[in-house]
Coordinates of C-alpha atoms in Angstrom, one line a residue:
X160 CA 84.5 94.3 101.7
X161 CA 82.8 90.9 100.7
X162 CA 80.9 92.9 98.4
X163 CA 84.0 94.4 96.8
X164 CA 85.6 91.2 96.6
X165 CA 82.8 89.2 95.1
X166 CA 82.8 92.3 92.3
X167 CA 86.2 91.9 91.8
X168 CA 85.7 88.3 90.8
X169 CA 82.7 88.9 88.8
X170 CA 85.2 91.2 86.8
X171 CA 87.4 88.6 85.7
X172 CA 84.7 86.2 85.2
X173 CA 83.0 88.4 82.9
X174 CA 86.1 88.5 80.0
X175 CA 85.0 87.6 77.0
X176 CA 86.5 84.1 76.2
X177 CA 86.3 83.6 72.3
X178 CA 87.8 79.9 73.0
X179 CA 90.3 79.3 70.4
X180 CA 89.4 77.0 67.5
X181 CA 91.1 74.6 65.2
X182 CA 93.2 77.1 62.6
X183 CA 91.7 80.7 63.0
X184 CA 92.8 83.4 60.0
X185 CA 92.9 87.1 61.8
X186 CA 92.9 88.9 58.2
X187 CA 93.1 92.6 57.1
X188 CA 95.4 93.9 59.6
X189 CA 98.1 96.4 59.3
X190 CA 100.4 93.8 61.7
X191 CA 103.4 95.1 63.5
X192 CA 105.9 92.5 65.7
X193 CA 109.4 92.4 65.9
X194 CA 110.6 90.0 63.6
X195 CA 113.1 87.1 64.5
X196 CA 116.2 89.5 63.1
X197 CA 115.3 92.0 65.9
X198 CA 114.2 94.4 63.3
X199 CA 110.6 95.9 62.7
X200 CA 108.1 93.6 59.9
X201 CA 104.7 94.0 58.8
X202 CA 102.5 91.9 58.2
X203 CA 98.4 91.6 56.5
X204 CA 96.8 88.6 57.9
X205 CA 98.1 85.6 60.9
X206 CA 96.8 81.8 61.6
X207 CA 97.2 80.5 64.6
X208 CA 95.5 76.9 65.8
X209 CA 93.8 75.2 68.3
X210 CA 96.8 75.2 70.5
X211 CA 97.2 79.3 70.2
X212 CA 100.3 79.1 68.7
X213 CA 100.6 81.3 65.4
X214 CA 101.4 78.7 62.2
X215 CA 102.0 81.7 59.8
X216 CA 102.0 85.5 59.1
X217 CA 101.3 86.3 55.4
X218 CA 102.9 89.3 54.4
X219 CA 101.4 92.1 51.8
X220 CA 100.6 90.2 48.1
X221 CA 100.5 86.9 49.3
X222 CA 97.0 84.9 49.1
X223 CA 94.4 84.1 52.0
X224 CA 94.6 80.8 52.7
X225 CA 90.9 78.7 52.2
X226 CA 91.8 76.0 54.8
X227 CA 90.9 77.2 57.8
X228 CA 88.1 77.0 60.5
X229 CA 87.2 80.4 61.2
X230 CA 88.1 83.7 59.7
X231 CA 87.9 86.9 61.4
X232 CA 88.4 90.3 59.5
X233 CA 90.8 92.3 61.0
X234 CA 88.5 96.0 59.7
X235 CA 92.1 97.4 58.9
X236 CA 93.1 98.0 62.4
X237 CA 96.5 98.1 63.8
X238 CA 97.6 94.6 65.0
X239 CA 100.9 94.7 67.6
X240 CA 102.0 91.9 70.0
X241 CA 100.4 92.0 72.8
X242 CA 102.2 94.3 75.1
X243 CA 104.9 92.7 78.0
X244 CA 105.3 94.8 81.5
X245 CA 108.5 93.7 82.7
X246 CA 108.3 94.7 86.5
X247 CA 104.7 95.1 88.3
X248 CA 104.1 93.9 91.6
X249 CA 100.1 92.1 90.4
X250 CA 99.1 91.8 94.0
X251 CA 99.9 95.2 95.3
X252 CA 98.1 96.3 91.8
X253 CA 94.8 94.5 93.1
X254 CA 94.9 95.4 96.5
X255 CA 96.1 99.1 95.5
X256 CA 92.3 98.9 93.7
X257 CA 90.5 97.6 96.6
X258 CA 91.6 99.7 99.2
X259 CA 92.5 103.7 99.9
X260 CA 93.9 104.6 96.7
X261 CA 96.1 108.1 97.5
X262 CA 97.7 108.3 94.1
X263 CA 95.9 111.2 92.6
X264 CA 96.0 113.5 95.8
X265 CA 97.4 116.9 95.1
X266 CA 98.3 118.3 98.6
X267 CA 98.2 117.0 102.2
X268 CA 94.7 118.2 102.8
X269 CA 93.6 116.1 100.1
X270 CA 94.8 113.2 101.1
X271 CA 93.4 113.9 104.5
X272 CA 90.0 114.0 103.1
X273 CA 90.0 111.4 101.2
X274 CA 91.7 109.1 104.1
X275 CA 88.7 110.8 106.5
X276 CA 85.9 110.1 104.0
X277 CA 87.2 106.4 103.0
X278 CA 87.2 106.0 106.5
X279 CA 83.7 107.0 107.4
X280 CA 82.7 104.7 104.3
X281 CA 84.2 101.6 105.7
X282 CA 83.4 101.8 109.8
X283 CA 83.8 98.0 109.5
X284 CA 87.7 97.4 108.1
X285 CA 89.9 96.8 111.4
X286 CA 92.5 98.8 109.8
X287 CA 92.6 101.6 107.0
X288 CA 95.1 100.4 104.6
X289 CA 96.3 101.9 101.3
X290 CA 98.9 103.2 99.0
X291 CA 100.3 106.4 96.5
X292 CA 100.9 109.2 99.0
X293 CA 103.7 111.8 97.9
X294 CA 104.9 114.3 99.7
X295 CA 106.5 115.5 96.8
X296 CA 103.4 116.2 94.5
X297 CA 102.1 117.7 97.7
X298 CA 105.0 120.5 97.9
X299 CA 104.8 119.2 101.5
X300 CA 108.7 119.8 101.8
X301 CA 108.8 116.8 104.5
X302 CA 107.3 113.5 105.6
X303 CA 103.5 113.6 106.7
X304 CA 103.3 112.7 110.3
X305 CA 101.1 110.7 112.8
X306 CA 99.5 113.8 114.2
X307 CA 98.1 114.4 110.8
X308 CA 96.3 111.4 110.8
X309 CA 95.1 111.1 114.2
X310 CA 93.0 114.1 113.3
X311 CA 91.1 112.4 110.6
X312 CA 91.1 109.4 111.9
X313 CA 92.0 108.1 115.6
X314 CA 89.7 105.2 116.4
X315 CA 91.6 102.1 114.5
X316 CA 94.8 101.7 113.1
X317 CA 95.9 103.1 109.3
X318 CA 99.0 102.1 107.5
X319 CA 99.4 103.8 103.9
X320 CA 102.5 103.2 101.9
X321 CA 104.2 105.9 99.9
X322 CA 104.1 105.6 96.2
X323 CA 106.9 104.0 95.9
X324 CA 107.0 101.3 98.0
X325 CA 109.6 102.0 99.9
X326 CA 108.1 104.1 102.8
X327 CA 104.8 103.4 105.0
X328 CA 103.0 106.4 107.0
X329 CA 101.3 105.5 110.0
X330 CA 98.5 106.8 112.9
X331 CA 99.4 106.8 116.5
X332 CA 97.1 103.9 116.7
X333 CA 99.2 101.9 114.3
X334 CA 102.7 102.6 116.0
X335 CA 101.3 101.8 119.6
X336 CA 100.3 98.4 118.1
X337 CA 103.5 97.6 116.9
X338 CA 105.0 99.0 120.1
X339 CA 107.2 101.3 118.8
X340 CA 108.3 104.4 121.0
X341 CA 111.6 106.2 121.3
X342 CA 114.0 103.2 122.6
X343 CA 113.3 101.2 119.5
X344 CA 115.9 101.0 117.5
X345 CA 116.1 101.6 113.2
X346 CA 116.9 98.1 112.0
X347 CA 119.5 97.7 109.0
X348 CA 118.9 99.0 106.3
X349 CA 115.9 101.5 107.4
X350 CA 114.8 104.5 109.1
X351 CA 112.3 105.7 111.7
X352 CA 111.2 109.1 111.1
X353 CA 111.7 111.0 114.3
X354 CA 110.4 114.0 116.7
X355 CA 113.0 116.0 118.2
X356 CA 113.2 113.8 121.5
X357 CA 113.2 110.7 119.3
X358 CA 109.8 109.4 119.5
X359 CA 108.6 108.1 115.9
X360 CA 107.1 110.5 113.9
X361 CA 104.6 108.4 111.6
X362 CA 106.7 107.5 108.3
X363 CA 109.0 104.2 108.5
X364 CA 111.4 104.3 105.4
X365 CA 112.4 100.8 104.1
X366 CA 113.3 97.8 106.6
X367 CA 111.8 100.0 109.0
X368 CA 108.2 99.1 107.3
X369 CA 108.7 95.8 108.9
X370 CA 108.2 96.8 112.2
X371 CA 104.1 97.8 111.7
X372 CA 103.8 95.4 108.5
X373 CA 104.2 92.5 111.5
X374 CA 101.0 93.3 113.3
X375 CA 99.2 94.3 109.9
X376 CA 96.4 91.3 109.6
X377 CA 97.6 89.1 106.4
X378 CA 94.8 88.9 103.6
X379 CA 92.8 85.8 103.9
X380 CA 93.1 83.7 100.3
X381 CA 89.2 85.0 99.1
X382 CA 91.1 88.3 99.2
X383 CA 93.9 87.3 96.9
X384 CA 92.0 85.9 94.4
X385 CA 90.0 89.1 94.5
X386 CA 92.9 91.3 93.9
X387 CA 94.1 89.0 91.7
X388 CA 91.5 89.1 89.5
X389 CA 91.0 92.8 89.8
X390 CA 94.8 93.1 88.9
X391 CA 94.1 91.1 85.5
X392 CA 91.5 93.0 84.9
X393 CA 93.8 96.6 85.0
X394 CA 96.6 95.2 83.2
X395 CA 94.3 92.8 80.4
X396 CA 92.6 96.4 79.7
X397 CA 95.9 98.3 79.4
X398 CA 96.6 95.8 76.6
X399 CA 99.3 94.2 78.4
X400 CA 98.7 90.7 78.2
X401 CA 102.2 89.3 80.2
X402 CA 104.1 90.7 83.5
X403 CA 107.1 90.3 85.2
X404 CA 106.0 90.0 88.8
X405 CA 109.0 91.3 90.9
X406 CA 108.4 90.2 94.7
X407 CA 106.2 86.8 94.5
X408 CA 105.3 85.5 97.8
X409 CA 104.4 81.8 98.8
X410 CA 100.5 83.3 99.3
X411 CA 100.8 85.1 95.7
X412 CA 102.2 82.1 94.1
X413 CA 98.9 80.0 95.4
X414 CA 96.7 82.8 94.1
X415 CA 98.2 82.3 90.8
X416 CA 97.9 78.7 91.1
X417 CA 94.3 78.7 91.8
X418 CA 93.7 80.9 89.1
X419 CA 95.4 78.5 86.9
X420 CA 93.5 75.4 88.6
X421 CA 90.3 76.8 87.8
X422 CA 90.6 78.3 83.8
X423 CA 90.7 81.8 85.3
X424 CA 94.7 82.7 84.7
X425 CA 94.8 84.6 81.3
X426 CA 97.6 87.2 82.1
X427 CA 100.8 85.7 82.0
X428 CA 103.3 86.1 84.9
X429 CA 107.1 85.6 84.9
X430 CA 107.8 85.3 88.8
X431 CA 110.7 86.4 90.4
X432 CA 110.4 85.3 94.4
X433 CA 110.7 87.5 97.2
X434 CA 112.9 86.1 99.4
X435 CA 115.1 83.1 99.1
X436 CA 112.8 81.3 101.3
X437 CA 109.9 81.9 98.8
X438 CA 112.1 80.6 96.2
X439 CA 112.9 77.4 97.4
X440 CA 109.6 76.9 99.2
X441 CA 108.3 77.7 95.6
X442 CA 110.7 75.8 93.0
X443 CA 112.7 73.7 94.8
X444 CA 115.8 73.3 93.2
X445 CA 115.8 75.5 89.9
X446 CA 113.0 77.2 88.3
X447 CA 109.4 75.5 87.5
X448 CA 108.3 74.6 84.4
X449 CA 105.7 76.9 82.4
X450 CA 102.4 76.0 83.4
X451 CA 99.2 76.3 82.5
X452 CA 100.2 76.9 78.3
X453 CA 103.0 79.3 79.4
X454 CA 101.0 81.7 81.5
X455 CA 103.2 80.8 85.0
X456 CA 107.2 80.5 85.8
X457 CA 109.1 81.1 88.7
X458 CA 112.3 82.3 86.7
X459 CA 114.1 83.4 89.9
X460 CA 114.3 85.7 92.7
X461 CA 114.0 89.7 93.7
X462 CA 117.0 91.5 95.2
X463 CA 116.8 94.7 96.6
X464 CA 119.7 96.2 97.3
X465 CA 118.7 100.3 98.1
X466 CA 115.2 102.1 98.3
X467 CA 114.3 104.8 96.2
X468 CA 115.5 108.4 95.5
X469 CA 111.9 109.8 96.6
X470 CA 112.6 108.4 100.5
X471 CA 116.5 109.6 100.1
X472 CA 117.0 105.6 100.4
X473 CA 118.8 104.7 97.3
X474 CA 122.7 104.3 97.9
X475 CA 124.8 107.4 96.0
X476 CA 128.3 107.5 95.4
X477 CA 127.9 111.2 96.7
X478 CA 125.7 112.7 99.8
X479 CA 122.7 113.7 98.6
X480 CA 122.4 117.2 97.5
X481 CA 119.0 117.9 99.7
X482 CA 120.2 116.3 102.5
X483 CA 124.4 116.1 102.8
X484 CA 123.9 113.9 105.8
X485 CA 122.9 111.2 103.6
X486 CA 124.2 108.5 101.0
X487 CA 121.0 106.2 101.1
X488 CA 120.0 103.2 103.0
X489 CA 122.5 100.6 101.8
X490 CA 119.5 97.2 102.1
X491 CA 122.9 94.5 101.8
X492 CA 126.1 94.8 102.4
X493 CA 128.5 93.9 99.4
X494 CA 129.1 90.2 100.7
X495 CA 125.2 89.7 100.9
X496 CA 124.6 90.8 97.6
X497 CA 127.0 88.6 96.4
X498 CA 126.3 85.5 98.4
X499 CA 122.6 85.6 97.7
X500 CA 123.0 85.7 93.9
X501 CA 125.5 83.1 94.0
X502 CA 122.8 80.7 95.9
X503 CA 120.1 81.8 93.2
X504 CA 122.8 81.6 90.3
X505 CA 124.0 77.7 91.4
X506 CA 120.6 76.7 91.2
X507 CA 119.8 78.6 87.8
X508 CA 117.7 81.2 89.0
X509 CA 117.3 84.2 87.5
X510 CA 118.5 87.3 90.1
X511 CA 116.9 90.4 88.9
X512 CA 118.4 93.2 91.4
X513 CA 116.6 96.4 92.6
X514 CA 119.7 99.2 92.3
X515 CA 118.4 102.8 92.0
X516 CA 121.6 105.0 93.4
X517 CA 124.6 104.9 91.3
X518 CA 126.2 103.5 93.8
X519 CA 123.9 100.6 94.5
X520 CA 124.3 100.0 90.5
X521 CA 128.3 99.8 90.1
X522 CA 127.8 97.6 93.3
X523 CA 125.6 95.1 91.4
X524 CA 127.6 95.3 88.0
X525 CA 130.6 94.7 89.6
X526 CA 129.1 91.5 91.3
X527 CA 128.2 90.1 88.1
X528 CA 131.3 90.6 86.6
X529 CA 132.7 88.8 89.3
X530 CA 129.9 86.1 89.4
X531 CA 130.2 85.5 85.4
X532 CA 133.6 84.1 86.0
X533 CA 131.7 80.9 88.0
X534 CA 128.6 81.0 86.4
X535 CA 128.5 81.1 82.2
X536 CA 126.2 80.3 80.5
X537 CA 122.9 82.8 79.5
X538 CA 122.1 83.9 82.7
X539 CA 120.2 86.8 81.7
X540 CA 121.8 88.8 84.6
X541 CA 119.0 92.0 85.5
X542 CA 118.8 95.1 87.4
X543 CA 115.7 96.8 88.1
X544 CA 115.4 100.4 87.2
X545 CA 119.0 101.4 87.2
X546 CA 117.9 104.7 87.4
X547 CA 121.2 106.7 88.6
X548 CA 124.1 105.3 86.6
X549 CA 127.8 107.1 87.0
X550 CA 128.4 107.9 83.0
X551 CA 131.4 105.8 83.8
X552 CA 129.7 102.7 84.6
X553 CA 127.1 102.5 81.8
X554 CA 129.6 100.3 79.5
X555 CA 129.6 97.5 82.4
X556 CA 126.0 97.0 80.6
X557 CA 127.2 95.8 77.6
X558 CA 129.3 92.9 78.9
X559 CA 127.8 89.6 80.6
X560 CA 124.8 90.1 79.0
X561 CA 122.8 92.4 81.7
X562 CA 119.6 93.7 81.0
X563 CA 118.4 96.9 82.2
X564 CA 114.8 96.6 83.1
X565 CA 113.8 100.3 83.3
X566 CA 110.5 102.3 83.7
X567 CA 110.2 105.0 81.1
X568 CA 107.4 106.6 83.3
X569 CA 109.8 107.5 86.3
X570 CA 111.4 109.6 84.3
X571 CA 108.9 112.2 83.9
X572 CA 107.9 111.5 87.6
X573 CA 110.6 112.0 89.0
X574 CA 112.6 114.6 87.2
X575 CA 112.2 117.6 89.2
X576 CA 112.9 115.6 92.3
X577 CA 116.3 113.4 91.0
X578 CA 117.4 117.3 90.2
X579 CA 116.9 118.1 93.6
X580 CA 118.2 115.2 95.5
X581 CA 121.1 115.2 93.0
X582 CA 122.2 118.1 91.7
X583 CA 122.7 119.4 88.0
X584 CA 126.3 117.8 87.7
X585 CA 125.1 114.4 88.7
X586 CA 122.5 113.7 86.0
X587 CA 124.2 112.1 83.3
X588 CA 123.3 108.8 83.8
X589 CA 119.9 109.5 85.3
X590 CA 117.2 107.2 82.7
X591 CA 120.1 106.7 80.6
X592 CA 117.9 104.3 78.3
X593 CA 119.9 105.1 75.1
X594 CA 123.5 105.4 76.7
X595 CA 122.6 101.5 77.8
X596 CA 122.1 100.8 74.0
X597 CA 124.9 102.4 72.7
X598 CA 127.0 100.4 74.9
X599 CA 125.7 97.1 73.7
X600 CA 123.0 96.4 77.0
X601 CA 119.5 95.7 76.3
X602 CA 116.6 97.1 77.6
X603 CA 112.7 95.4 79.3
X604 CA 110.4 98.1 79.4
X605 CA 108.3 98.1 82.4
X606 CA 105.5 100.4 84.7
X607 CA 106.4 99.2 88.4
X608 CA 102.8 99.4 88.4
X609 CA 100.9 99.9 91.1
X610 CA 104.2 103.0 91.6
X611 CA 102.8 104.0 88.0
X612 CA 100.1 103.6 85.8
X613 CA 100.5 100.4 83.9
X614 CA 99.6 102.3 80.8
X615 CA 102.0 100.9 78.1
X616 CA 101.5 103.2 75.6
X617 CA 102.4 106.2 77.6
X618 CA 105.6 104.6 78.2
X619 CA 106.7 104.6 74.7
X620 CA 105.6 108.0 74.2
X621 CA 107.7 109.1 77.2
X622 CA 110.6 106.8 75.7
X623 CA 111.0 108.9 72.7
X624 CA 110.4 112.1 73.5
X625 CA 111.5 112.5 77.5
X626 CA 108.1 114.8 77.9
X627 CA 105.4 114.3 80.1
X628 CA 101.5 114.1 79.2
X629 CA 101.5 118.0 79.0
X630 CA 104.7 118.1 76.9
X631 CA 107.0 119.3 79.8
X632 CA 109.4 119.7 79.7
X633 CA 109.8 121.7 76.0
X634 CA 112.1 119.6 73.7
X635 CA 112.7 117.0 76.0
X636 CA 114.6 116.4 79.4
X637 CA 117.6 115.3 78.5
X638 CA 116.4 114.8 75.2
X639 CA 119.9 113.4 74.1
X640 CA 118.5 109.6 75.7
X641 CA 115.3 109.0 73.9
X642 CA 114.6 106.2 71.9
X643 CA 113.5 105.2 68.9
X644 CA 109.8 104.1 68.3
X645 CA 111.5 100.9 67.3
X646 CA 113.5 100.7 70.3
X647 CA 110.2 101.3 72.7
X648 CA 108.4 98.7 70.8
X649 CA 111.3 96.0 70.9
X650 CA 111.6 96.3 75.1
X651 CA 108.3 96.3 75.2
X652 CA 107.8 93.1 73.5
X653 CA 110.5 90.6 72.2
X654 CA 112.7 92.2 74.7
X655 CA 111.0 92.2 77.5
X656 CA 110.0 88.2 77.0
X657 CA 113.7 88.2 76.5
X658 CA 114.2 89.2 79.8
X659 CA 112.4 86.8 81.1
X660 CA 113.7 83.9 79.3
X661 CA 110.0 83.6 77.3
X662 CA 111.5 83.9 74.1
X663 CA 109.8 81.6 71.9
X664 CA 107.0 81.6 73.2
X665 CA 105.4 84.8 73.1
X666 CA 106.7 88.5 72.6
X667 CA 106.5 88.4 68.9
X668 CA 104.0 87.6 66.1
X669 CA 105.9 84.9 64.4
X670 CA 105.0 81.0 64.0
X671 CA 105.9 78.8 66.9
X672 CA 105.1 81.8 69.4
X673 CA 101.8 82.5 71.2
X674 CA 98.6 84.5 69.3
X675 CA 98.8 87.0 72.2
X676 CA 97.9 90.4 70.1
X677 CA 96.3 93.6 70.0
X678 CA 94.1 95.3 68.0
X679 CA 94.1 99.6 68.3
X680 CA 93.3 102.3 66.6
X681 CA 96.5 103.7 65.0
X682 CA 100.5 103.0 64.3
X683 CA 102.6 103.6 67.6
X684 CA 105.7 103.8 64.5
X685 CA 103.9 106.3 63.1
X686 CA 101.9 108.5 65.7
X687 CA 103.2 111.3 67.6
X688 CA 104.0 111.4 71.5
X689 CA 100.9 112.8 72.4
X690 CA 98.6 110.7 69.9
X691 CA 100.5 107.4 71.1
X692 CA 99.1 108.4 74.5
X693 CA 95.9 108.1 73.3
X694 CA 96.0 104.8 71.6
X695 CA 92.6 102.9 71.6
X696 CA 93.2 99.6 72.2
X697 CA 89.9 97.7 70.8
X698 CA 90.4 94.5 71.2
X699 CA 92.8 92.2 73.9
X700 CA 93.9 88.2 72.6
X701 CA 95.6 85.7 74.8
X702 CA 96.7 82.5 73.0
X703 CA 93.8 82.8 70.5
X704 CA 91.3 83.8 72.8
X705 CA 89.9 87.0 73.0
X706 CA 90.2 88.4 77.2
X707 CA 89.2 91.7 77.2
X708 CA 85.8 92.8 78.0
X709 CA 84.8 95.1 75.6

C-alpha cells in the first residue's frame, strides 16, 4: 500500500508546471469558448498574465501583439476552455484507483476472480475494499450474496460498493464485524438484503451501508493525499481542469487544504458538504472564500433525498415495474427536505439535491418553489441528475432559476435497465436534457465519476446523439432529447461554472476569467459522435500553467 501511495504522489508531483509568466501570447489556435452572450465565438490567438487571468482574445484579422513576454504557437490546434465536471465525488475517484476496482467485470465469475486474485496480491490490507460491481451488466438477475464471497475470500473482511454508490456487498466476515444478524433492524431510509429466515444476505442498499461502513477503518491523512493526488491526475488527463465535488467531508476538505498549503492543488474544486455538520464545521456561517487563486469554495451542501434506479432505491410516483412491491427508499421525509435547505439557504449555501425518481424530483421542485418565497435572491437552486422527471413537472425547471445538473453518460448506462424498472409508458421524462431547455432550465454537465468514466468528451457525444460508444441504440434512444453541440459545450463549460457560482472566473475564454484551456486534436462543433469520442487532448493549462504530464 505505502508503495502505491508514495506512486500516487509521485504522479501529481510529476505534472509539468510551465509557471506562468508576465503576459504570455498562446497564438495560432482555432479557439472555441462560449462568449459572454452565451453564444459560441472563435477566436486565433489569447494573452493572459502573470496572474493567469486572460487580458484579451484577438479574433481572425486582427494583429499579434509585440508586447509580450513569451509567445507560444499554438501549431493550429483546437483551443476550448478547459472542461468543468459538475458532480464527481474526487475522493472516491482516488480511492476507486487505489483499491479493487470491479467496474469493467462482465459476469459474477469475473468479479469473483478478480476479488480472489486482488486478494491473494495484497495478504497484508486488513480489509478488501473496492467499488463498480453491477449485477446488471452481469445478467445476474439479483443481488450477489455473502456466500459468493466467502468462497473466494473468507479469512478478512471485504466491503465492495456497487457502482453507484448507493449499495455495498459484503463477506460473512464483514457482517459478523458489524454484528448484524437477523433481529437487526433496516434503518430509515435503507434496506438489508435478506435470506428467506431473515438473516442478511450480503448487499445493504442505502442507509443500510451505514451499519458495516462504522466498523470500516477510516483512511489515515497519507492516504487522502494519495488519492487525492491520484484523482487529479484522472481528471487533469481527461482534460477536465474544475469539479464540482458533491459529498465533501471534514477529512476531504483537509486533503484539499494541504494540497493547497503545499503548491500541489491544480484541479479546481467547487465543494458542496456532506452533511450539515461538515458544512458548518467547514464554513462557519456562509460559504468560504475562493482560495488558493480560485481552485477551492465550499459553495454549499449535498442533499440526498432517494438512491438510485439500479438498487430500486430512487422514490417513484408509481411501483416499480420489476418489482410492484416497491416505490423507492424515500432518504427524507418532505419536512426534512425542506428544513435542511432552509438552514443551508439562511446562511447562503448553495443546496444541490440528489433526486433520481420522479417522485423524489416534484418533491424537491415543489420545495423550492415554496422556499423561493423566503429566500430571493440568485440562489442557483440544483438537483443532481434529475433523471426520472413526470413530463408534467419539467416546466417547474424553468422558474426560480434551478439548474439541472445531469450526467449525459447514465443515459446510455442505464437505458435498458430504466426500461425495465419503469416500463415503456413511464419514459418521457427519463434524461430529458432538452425538454429542461425548452422550458427555460439550464443545464451543468457532469460524470458522477468514479459511477462513470470522467471522460468529458464522451459526454458530449452521448448528449447529441443518445448512442452509446457502439452506436446503440440505431438513431438514438429517445432521440427527440439530444442536444446541440452547442448546447453540450455550454454545460460543460460556462454553465457548469454557472452552476457553481464561478462565473467570472473561469468557464470561458474571455478577459477577466482564468487561462484554464485545452489544446486537442479536432473541433467537438464539427466532429461526429464517434470522432468526438476520440478527441486527443494534447495539452492540459490551469491559470497559465501547463498541468498535464504529457
Amino acid at each position: 500500500m505505502n508503495r502505491i501511495i508514495s506512486g500516487a504522489v509521485a504522479a501529481l508531483a510529476a505534472l509539468a508546471a510551465c509557471p506562468a509568466a508576465a503576459d504570455t501570447l498562446v497564438y495560432d489556435v482555432d479557439g472555441i469558448t462560449i462568449g459572454e452572450d452565451g453564444a459560441v465565438q472563435r477566436f486565433t490567438a489569447l494573452v493572459f498574465d502573470e496572474e493567469g487571468r486572460i487580458t484579451r482574445v484577438l479574433e481572425r484579422g486582427e494583429q499579434r501583439p509585440r508586447d509580450v513576454d513569451y509567445a507560444i504557437d499554438g501549431e493550429g490546434r483546437v483551443m476550448l476552455p478547459g472542461m468543468i465536471d459538475a458532480h464527481v465525488h474526487v475522493m472516491e475517484i482516488g480511492f476507486g484507483a487505489l483499491t479493487l476496482d470491479l467496474s469493467e467485470t462482465t459476469s459474477l465469475e469475473d468479479a469473483l476472480a478478480k476479488i480472489r486474485a486482488f486478494a491473494e496480491e495484497n495478504p497484508g490490507r486488513p480489509w478488501i475494499l473496492g467499488r463498480g460491481w453491477n449485477q446488471e451488466t452481469w445478467g445476474l438477475g439479483r443481488f450477489p450474496t455473502a456466500a459468493e464471497l466467502d468462497a473466494v475470500v473468507s479469512d478478512r473482511p471485504v466491503w465492495l460498493s456497487r457502482v453507484d454508490g448507493h449499495a455495498s456487498w459484503a463477506n460473512s466476515a464483514a457482517i459478523a464485524l458489524a454484528n448484524v444478524t437477523a433481529a437487526t433492524k433496516d434503518p430509515e431510509g435503507g434496506r438489508i438484503i435478506r435470506a428467506a429466515g431473515g438473516a442478511p444476505e450480503g448487499v445493504f442498499v442505502d442507509a443500510a451501508e451505514s451499519l458495516v461502513n462504522a466498523v470500516v477503518p477510516a483512511p489515515k491523512p497519507k492516504d487522502r493525499d494519495a488519492a487525492l493526488a491520484m484523482a487529479q491526475r484522472i481528471l487533469l488527463e481527461n482534460g477536465i481542469t474544475a469539479v464540482a465535488d458533491m459529498g465533501t467531508g471534514i477529512e476531504d476538505w483537509q486533503a484539499f487544504r494541504r494540497a493547497g498549503d503545499l503548491g500541489r492543488l491544480k484541479l479546481r474544486i467547487m465543494a458542496y458538504a456532506s452533511s450539515p455538520e461538515a458544512m458548518e464545521l467547514i464554513a462557519g456561517s456562509g460559504p468560504t472564500p475562493w482560495l488558493y487563486d480560485d481552485r477551492l469554495r465550499l459553495n454549499g451542501i449535498k442533499l440526498y433525498l432517494d438512491g438510485a434506479l439500479g438498487s430500486r432505491g430512487a422514490i417513484l410516483k408509481q411501483p416499480y415495474e420489476d418489482e410492484p412491491s416497491t416505490r423507492g427508499l424515500p432518504l427524507l421525509r418532505p419536512a426534512q427536505l425542506r428544513n435542511l435547505m432552509s438552514r443551508a439557504a439562511f446562511e447562503n449555501f448553495q443546496p444541490a439535491i440528489h433526486a433520481i425518481g420522479d417522485a423524489a424530483n416534484a418533491d424537491v421542485l415543489n420545495a423550492i418553489a415554496e422556499l423561493s418565497e423566503t429566500y430571493t435572491g440568485d440562489r442557483r437552486w440544483r438537483i443532481e441528475h434529475a433523471q426520472i422527471v413526470d413530463p408534467d413537472d419539467i416546466a417547474a425547471f424553468g422558474k426560480h432559476g434551478v439548474i439541472a445538473s445531469m450526467q449525459p453518460l447514465h443515459q446510455t448506462s442505464d437505458r435498458t435497465m430504466a426500461e425495465a424498472r419503469l416500463g415503456p409508458d413511464r419514459l418521457g421524462g427519463a434524461y430529458a436534457w432538452r425538454s429542461v431547455l425548452e422550458a427555460g432550465g439550464r443545464l451543468a454537465f457532469g460524470s458522477d465519476a468514479p459511477v462513470e468514466p470522467a471522460d468529458v468528451f464522451a459526454g458530449i457525444a452521448v448528449a447529441i446523439s443518445r448512442t452509446d460508444a457502439n452506436g446503440e441504440p440505431f438513431g438514438g434512444w429517445r432521440a427527440q432529447e439530444t442536444v446541440s453541440r452547442e448546447a453540450a459545450l455550454k454545460a460543460f463549460t460556462a454553465d457548469a461554472a454557472f452552476a457553481g457560482f464561478a462565473d467570472g472566473r473561469f468557464g470561458r475564454l474571455v478577459p477577466g476569467e482564468r487561462a484554464d484551456f485545452l489544446l486537442v486534436d479536432r473541433d467537438p462543433l464539427l466532429a461526429s459522435p464517434d470522432a468526438i469520442r476520440e478527441t486527443q487532448i494534447l495539452e492540459v493549462w490551469v491559470g497559465g500553467e501547463r498541468v498535464d504530464a504529457r
